[in-house]
GROMACS .gro file of C-alpha atoms in nm:
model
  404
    1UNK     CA    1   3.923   4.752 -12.912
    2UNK     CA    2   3.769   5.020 -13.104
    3UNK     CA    3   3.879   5.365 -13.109
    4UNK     CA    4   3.654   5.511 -13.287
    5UNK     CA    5   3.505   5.809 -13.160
    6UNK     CA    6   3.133   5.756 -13.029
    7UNK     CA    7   2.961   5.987 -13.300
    8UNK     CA    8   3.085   5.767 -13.575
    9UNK     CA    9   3.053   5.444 -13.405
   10UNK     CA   10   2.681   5.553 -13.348
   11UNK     CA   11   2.654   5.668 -13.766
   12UNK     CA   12   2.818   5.338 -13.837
   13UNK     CA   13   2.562   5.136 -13.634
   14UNK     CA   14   2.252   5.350 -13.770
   15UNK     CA   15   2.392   5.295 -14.153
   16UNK     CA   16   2.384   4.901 -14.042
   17UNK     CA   17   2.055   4.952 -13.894
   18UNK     CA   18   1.916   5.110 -14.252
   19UNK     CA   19   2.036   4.859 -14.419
   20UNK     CA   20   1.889   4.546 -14.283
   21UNK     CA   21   1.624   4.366 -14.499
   22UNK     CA   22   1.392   4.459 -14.222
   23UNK     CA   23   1.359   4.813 -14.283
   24UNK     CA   24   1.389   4.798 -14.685
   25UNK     CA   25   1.122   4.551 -14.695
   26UNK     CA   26   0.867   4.751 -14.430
   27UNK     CA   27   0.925   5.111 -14.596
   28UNK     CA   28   0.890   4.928 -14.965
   29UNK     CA   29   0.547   4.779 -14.796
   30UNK     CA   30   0.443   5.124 -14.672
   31UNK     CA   31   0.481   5.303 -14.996
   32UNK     CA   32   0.321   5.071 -15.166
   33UNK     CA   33  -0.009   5.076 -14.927
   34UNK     CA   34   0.012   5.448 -14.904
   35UNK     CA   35   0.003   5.458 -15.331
   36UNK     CA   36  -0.293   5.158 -15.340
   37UNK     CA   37  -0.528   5.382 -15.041
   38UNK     CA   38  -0.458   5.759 -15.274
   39UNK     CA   39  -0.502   5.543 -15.562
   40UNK     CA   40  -0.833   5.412 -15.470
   41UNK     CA   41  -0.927   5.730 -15.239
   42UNK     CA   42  -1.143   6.034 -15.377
   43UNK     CA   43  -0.844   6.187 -15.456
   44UNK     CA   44  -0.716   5.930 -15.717
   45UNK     CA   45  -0.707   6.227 -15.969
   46UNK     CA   46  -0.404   6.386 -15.792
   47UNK     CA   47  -0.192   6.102 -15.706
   48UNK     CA   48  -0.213   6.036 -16.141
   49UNK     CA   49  -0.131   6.403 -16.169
   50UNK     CA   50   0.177   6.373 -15.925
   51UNK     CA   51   0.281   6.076 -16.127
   52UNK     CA   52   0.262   6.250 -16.430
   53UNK     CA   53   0.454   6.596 -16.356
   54UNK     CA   54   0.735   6.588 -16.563
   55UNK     CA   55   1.083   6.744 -16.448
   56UNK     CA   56   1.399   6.812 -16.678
   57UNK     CA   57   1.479   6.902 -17.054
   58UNK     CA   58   1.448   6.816 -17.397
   59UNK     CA   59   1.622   7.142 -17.482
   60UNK     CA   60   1.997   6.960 -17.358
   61UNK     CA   61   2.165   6.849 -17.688
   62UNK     CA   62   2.500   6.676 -17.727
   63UNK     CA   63   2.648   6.656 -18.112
   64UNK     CA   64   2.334   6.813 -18.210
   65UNK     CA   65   2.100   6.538 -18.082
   66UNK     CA   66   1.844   6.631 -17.816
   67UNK     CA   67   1.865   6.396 -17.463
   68UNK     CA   68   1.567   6.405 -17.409
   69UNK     CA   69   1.566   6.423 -17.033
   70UNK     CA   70   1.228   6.552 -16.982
   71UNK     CA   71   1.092   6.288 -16.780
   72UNK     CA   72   0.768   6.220 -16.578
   73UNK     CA   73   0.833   6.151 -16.141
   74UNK     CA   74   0.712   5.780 -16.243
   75UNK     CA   75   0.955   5.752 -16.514
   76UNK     CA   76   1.219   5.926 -16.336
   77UNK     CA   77   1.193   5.659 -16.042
   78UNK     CA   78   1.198   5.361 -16.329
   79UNK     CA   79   1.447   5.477 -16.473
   80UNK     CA   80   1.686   5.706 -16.272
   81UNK     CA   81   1.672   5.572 -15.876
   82UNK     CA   82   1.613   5.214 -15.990
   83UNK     CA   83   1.918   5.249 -16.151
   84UNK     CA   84   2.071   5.332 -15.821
   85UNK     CA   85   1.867   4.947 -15.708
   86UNK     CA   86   2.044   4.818 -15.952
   87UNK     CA   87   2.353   4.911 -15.887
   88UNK     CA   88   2.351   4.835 -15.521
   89UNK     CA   89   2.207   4.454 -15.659
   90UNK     CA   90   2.506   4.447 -15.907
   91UNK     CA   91   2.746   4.551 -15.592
   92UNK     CA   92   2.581   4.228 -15.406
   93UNK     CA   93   2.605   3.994 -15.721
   94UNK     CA   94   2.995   4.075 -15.731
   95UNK     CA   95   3.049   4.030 -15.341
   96UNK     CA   96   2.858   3.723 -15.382
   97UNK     CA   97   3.044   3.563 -15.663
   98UNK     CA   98   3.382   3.720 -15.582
   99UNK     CA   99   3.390   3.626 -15.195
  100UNK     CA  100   3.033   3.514 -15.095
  101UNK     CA  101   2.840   3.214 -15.098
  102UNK     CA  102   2.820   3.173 -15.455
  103UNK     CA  103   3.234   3.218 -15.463
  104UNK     CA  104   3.221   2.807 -15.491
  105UNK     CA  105   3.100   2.547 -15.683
  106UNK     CA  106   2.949   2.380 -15.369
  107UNK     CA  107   2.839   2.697 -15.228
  108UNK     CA  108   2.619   2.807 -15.529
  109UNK     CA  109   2.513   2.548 -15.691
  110UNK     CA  110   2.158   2.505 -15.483
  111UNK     CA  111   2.091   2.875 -15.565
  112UNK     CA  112   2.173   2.906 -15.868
  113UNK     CA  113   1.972   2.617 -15.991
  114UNK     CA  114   1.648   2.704 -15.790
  115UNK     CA  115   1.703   3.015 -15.932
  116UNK     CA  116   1.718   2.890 -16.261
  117UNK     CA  117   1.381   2.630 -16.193
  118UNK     CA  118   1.202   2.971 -16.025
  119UNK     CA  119   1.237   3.161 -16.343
  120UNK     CA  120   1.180   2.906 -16.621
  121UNK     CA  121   0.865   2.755 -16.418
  122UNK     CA  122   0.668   3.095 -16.390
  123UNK     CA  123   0.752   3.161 -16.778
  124UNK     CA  124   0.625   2.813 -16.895
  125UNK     CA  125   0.322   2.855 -16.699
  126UNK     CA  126   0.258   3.249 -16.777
  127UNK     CA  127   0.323   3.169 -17.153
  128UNK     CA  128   0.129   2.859 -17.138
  129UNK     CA  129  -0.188   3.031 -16.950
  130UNK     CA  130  -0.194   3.350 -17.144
  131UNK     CA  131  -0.054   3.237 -17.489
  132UNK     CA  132  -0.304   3.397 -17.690
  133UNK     CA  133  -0.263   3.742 -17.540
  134UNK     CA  134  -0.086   3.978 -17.796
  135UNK     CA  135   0.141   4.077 -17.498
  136UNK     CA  136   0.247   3.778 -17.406
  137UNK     CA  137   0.537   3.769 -17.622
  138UNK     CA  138   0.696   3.992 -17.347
  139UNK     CA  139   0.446   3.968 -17.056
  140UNK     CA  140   0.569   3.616 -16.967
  141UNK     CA  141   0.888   3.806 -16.787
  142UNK     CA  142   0.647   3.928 -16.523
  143UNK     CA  143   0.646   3.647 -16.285
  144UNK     CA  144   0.994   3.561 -16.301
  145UNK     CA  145   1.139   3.791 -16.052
  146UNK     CA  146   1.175   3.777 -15.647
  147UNK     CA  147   1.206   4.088 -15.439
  148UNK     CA  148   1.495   4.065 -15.244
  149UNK     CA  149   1.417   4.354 -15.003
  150UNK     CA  150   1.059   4.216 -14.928
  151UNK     CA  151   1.168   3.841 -14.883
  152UNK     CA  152   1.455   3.888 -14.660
  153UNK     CA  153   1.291   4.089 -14.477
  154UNK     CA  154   0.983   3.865 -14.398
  155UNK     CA  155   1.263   3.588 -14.316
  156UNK     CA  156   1.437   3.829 -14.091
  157UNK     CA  157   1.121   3.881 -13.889
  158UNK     CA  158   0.984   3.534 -13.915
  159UNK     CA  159   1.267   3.293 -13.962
  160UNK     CA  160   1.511   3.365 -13.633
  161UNK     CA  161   1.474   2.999 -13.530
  162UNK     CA  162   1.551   2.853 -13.882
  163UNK     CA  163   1.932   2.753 -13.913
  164UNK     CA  164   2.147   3.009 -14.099
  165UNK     CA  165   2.171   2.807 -14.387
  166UNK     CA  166   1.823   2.966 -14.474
  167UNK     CA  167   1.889   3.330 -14.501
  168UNK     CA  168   2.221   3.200 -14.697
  169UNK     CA  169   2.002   2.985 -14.937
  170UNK     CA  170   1.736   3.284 -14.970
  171UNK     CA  171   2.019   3.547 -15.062
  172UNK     CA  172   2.165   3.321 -15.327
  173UNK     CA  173   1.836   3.252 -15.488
  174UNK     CA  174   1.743   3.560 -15.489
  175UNK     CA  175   2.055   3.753 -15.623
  176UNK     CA  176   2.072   3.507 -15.894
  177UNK     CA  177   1.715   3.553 -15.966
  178UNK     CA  178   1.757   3.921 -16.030
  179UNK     CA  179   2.090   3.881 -16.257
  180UNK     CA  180   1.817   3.642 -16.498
  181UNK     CA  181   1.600   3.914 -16.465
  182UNK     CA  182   1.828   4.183 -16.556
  183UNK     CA  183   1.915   4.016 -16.801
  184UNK     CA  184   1.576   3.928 -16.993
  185UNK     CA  185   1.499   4.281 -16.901
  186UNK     CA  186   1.830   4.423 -17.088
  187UNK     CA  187   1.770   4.202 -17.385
  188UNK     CA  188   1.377   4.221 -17.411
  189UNK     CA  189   1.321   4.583 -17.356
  190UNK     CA  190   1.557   4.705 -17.616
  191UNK     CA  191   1.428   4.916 -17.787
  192UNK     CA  192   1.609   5.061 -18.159
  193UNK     CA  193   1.956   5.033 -18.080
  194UNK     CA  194   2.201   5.338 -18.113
  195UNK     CA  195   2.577   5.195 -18.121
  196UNK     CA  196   2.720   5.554 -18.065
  197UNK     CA  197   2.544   5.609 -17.726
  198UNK     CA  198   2.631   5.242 -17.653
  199UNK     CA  199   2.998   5.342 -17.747
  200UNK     CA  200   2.949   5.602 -17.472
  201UNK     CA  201   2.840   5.390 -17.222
  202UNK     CA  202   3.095   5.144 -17.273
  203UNK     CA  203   3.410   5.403 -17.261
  204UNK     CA  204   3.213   5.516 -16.966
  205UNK     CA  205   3.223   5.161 -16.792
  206UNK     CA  206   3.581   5.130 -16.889
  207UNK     CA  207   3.688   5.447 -16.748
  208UNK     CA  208   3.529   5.347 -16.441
  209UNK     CA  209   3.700   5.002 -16.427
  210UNK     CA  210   4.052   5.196 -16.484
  211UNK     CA  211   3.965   5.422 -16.146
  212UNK     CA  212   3.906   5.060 -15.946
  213UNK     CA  213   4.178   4.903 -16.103
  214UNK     CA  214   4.450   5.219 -16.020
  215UNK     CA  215   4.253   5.221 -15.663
  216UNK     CA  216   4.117   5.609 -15.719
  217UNK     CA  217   3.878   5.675 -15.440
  218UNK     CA  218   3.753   6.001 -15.495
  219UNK     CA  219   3.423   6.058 -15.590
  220UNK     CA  220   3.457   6.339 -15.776
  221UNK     CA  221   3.599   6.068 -16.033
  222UNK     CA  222   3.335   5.835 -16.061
  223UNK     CA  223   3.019   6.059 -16.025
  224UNK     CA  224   3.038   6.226 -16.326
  225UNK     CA  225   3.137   5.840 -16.528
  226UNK     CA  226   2.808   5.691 -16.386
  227UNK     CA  227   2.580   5.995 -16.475
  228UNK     CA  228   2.720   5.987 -16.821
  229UNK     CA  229   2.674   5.613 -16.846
  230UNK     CA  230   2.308   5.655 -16.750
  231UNK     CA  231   2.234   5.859 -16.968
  232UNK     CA  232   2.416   5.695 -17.251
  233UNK     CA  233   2.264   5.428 -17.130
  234UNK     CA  234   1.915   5.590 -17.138
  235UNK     CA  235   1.963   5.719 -17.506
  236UNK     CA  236   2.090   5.436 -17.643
  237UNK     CA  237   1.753   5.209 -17.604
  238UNK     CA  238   1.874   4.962 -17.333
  239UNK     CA  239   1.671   5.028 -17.041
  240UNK     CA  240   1.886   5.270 -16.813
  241UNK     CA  241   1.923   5.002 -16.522
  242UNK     CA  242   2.170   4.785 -16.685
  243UNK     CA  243   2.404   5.098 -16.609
  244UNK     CA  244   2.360   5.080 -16.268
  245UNK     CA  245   2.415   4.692 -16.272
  246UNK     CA  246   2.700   4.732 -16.503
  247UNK     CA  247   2.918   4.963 -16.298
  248UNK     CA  248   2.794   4.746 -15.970
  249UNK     CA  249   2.981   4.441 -16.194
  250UNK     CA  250   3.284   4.650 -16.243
  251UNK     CA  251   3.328   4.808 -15.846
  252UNK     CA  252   3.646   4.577 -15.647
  253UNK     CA  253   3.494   4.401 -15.376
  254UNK     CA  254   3.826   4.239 -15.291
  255UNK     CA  255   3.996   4.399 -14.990
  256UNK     CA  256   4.369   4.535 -15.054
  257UNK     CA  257   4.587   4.444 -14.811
  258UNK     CA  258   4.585   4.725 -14.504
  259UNK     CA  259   4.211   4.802 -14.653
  260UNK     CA  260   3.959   4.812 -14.379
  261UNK     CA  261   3.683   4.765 -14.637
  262UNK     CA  262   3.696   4.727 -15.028
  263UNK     CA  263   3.502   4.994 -15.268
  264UNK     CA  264   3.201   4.772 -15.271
  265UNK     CA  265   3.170   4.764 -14.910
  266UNK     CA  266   3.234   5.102 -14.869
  267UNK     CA  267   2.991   5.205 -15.151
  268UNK     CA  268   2.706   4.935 -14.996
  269UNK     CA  269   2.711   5.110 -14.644
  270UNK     CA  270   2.654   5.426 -14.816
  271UNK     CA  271   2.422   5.358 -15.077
  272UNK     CA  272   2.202   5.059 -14.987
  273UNK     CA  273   2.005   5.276 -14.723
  274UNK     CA  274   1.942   5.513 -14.990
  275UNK     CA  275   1.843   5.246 -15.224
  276UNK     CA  276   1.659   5.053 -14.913
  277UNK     CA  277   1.446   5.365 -14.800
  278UNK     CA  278   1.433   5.610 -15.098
  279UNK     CA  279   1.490   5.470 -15.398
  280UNK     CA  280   1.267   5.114 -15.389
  281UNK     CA  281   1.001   5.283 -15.202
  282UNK     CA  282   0.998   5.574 -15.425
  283UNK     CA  283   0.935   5.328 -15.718
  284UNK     CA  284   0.695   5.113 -15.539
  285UNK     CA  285   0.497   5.397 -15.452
  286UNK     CA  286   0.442   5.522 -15.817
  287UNK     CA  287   0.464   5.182 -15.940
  288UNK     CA  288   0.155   5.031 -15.710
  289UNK     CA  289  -0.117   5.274 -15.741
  290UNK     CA  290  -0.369   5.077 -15.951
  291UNK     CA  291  -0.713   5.089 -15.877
  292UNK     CA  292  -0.841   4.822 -15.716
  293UNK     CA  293  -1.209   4.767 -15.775
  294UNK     CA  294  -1.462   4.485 -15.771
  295UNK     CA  295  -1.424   4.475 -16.156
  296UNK     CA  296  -1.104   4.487 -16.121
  297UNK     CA  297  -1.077   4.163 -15.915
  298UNK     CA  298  -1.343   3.971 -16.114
  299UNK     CA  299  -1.045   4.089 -16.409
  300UNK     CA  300  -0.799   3.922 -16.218
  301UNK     CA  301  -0.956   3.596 -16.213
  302UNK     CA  302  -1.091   3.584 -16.589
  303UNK     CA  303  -0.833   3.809 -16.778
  304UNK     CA  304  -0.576   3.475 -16.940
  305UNK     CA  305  -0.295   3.742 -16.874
  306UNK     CA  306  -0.351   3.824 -16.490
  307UNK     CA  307  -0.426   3.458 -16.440
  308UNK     CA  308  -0.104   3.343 -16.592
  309UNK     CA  309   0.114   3.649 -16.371
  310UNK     CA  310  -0.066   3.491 -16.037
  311UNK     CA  311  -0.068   3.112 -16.085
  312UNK     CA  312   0.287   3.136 -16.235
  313UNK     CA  313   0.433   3.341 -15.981
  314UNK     CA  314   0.239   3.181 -15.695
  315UNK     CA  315   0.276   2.844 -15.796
  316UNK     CA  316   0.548   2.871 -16.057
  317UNK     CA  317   0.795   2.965 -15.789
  318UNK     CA  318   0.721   2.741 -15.555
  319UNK     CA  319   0.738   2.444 -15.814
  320UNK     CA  320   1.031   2.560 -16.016
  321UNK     CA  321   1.240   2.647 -15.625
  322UNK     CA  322   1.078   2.286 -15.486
  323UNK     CA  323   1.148   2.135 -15.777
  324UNK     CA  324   1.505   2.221 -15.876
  325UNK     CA  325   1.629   2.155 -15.505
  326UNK     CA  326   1.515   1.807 -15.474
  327UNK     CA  327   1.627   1.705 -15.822
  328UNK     CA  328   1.943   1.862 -15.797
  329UNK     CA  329   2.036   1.706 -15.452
  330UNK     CA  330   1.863   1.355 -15.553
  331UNK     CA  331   2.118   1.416 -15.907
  332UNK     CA  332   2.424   1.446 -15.655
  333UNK     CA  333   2.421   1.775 -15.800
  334UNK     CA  334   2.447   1.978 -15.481
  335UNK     CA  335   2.390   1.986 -15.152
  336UNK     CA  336   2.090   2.169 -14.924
  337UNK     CA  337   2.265   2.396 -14.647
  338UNK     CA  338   2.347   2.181 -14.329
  339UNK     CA  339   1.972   2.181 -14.100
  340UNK     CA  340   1.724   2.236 -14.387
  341UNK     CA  341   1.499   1.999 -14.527
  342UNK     CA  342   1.246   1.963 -14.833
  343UNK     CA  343   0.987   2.095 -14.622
  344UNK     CA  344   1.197   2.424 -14.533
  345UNK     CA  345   1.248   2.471 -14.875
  346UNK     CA  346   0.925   2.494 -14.941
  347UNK     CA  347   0.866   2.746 -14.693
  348UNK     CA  348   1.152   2.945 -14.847
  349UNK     CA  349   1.025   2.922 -15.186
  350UNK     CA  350   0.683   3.106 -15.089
  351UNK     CA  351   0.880   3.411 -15.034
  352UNK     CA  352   1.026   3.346 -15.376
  353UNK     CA  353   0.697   3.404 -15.514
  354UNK     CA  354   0.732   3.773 -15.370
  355UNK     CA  355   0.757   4.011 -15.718
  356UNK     CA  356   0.712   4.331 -15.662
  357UNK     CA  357   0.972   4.552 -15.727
  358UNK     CA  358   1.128   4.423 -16.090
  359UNK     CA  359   0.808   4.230 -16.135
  360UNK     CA  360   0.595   4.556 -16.128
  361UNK     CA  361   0.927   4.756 -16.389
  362UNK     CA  362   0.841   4.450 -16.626
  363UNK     CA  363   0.519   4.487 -16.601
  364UNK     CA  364   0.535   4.890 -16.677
  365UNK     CA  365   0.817   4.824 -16.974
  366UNK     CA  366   0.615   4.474 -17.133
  367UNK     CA  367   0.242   4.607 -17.103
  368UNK     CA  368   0.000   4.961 -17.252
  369UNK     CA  369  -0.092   5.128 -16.927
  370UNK     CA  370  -0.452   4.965 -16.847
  371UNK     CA  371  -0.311   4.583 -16.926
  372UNK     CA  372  -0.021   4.701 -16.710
  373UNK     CA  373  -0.219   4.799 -16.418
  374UNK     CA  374  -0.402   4.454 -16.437
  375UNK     CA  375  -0.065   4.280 -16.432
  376UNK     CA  376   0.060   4.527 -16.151
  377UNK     CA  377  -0.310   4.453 -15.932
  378UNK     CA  378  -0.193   4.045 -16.010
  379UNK     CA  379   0.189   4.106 -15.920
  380UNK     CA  380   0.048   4.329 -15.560
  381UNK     CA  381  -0.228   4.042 -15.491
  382UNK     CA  382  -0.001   3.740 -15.546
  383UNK     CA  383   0.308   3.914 -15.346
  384UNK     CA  384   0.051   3.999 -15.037
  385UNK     CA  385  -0.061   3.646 -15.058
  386UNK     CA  386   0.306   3.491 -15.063
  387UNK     CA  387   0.421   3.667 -14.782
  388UNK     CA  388   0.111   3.532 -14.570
  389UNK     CA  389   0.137   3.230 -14.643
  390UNK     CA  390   0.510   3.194 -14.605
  391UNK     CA  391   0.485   3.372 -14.278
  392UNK     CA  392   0.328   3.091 -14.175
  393UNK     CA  393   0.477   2.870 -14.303
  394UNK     CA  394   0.831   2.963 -14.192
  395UNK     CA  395   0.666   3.013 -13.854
  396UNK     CA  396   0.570   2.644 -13.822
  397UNK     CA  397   0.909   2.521 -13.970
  398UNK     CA  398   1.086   2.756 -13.656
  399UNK     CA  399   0.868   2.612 -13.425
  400UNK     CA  400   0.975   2.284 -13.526
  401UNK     CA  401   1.353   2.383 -13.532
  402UNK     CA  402   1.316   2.486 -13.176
  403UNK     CA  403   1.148   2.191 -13.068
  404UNK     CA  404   1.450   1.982 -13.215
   0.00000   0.00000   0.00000
């Protein structure tokens, strides 16, 4: 029985409600249409000056070295609420691995290596496509990502008559996905490395690990650790993310005993609808506002670069997902979930070919502005496309699921 008086039963079920897929992936959809309309609307002129308002201070120094905090709104939302994405995804990755699906062998090995085939596919392909553009050195990273969000989301609307196994299958890959991707974006995007700020992050992250580990709860603890991580972070020429994921790594997702709900937990029902409907859309909205133009899509389709992004995020997923899942059962080396087949796979690994969010901060950190908005108009396109296609896709495979 629940005790719990009706006003915070009702906040607890409206939290829940924020922070289905459903919701992330519709309000990351609608910022991202609002930004392409402005962007292409007479009034282009002030969405790129709202964009480029800058807010904060170069004039903050610590030992005599400026921190140069004055940052742009579209920078801000790169680097500052993304960080908050980030953390919420590192929060996930730990639950996951900790007590989750991917806690076992048997549980994650399907994920993980689709995961693995969906991000070295895309890359071969990009690379391969576009080798003789001078970004490609660092472009190739574009198509490697899947938007969690956006691909849940379209499986939570689509996909009700799919066994569970799916939206299992889907979560795996795509947490997994994102940890590669952090992790090509943390080593790629470094810029000149400064060990002292580094130093600072790191004392940060360990102070922060002491407060889990002697099970302080207080925020007034831990708010002021993670802003001084992210902005060590920030300083120190890693991209400021990785200290969002990095204190997401370090938060206790294991319950104590008496504990209605671990830190992680806690800190997910509080955060991811802030992440869900602020943060992501916030990002997507200054992220997607390229202008999209009939040279612009003859571009798309003769520009090496924006061919490689779309063919190996389209088809690299879906090859690399496909791919890895039948060798690795055919190997012995795991097992699909219990209902799925090849051909729901396949429907799966459409919405793998979803990028936006981290595909679109690649594309801003690897690429000068006007290659960037091509690869952004290829990411958009290719995403749009995906989701179509494995609407329908994962509407036909329900259909047949129902039908028995």
């Amino acid at each position: 029985m629940n005790d719990a008086p009706p006003r915070f039963r009702a906040s607890r079920a409206l939290i829940r409600f924020l922070r289905t897929e459903t919701v992330g992936g519709t309000a990351l959809l609608i910022a991202a249409a609002i930004a392409l309309l402005w962007a292409n609307s007479p009034w282009s002129e002030s969405y790129l000056h709202l964009a480029e308002i800058t807010l904060g201070s170069d004039d903050w120094t610590i030992f005599g070295h400026s921190l140069h905090l004055q940052l742009s709104l579209a920078d801000w939302a790169k680097d500052g609420l993304l960080a908050i994405f980030f953390f919420v995804a590192g929060v996930e990755l730990k639950r996951e691995l900790v007590v989750g699906e991917l806690s076992t062998l048997r549980g994650a090995a399907l994920p993980v290596l689709c995961a693995v085939g969906g991000v070295v596919v895309p890359a071969i392909i990009a690379f391969g496509i576009a080798r003789d553009n001078p970004y490609i050195g660092s472009a190739w990273a574009v198509p490697i990502a899947t938007d969690i969000a956006f691909a849940l989301g379209i499986l939570s609307l689509i996909g009700s008559r799919l066994p569970s196994g799916a939206r299992v299958f889907l979560l795996g890959l795509a947490v997994v996905d994102d940890l590669i991707a952090i992790a090509v974006i943390a080593v790629l995007f470094a810029g000149d490395l400064k060990i002292g700020w580094l130093a600072v992050a790191a004392v940060g992250c360990a102070l922060y690990w002491f407060g889990q580990h002697r099970r302080i709860t207080t925020p007034l603890y831990y708010v002021p650790i993670a802003i001084v991580v992210w902005v060590a972070m920030l300083q120190s020429g890693v991209h400021a993310t990785i200290a969002g994921v990095a204190l997401g790594l370090l938060t206790r997702v294991k319950q104590d005993p008496g504990e209605l709900e671990s830190p992680g937990e806690r800190l997910e029902h509080k955060i991811q609808p802030v992440s869900a409907l602020i943060c992501v859309p916030i990002f997507a909205f200054f992220a997607s506002g390229v202008a999209v133009n009939g040279d612009v899509f003859r571009e798309l389709f003769t520009d090496e670069l924006a061919l490689g992004i779309m063919i190996g995020l389209f088809f690299g997923k879906i090859i690399g997902i496909t791919g890895a899942s039948v060798l690795a059962v055919k190997l012995r080396l795991a097992e699909r979930p219990e209902g799925l087949d090849n051909r729901d796979i396949l429907a799966l690994s459409v919405l793998g070919a979803i990028g936006f969010t981290v595909s679109l901060l690649v594309a801003e950190l690897a690429l000068p502005e006007g290659e960037a908005d091509l690869a952004k108009a290829a990411v958009l396109l290719t995403s749009v496309a995906a989701s179509v296609i494995g609407a329908l896709l994962l509407l036909r495979r329900g259909r047949v699921h129902e039908a028995g």
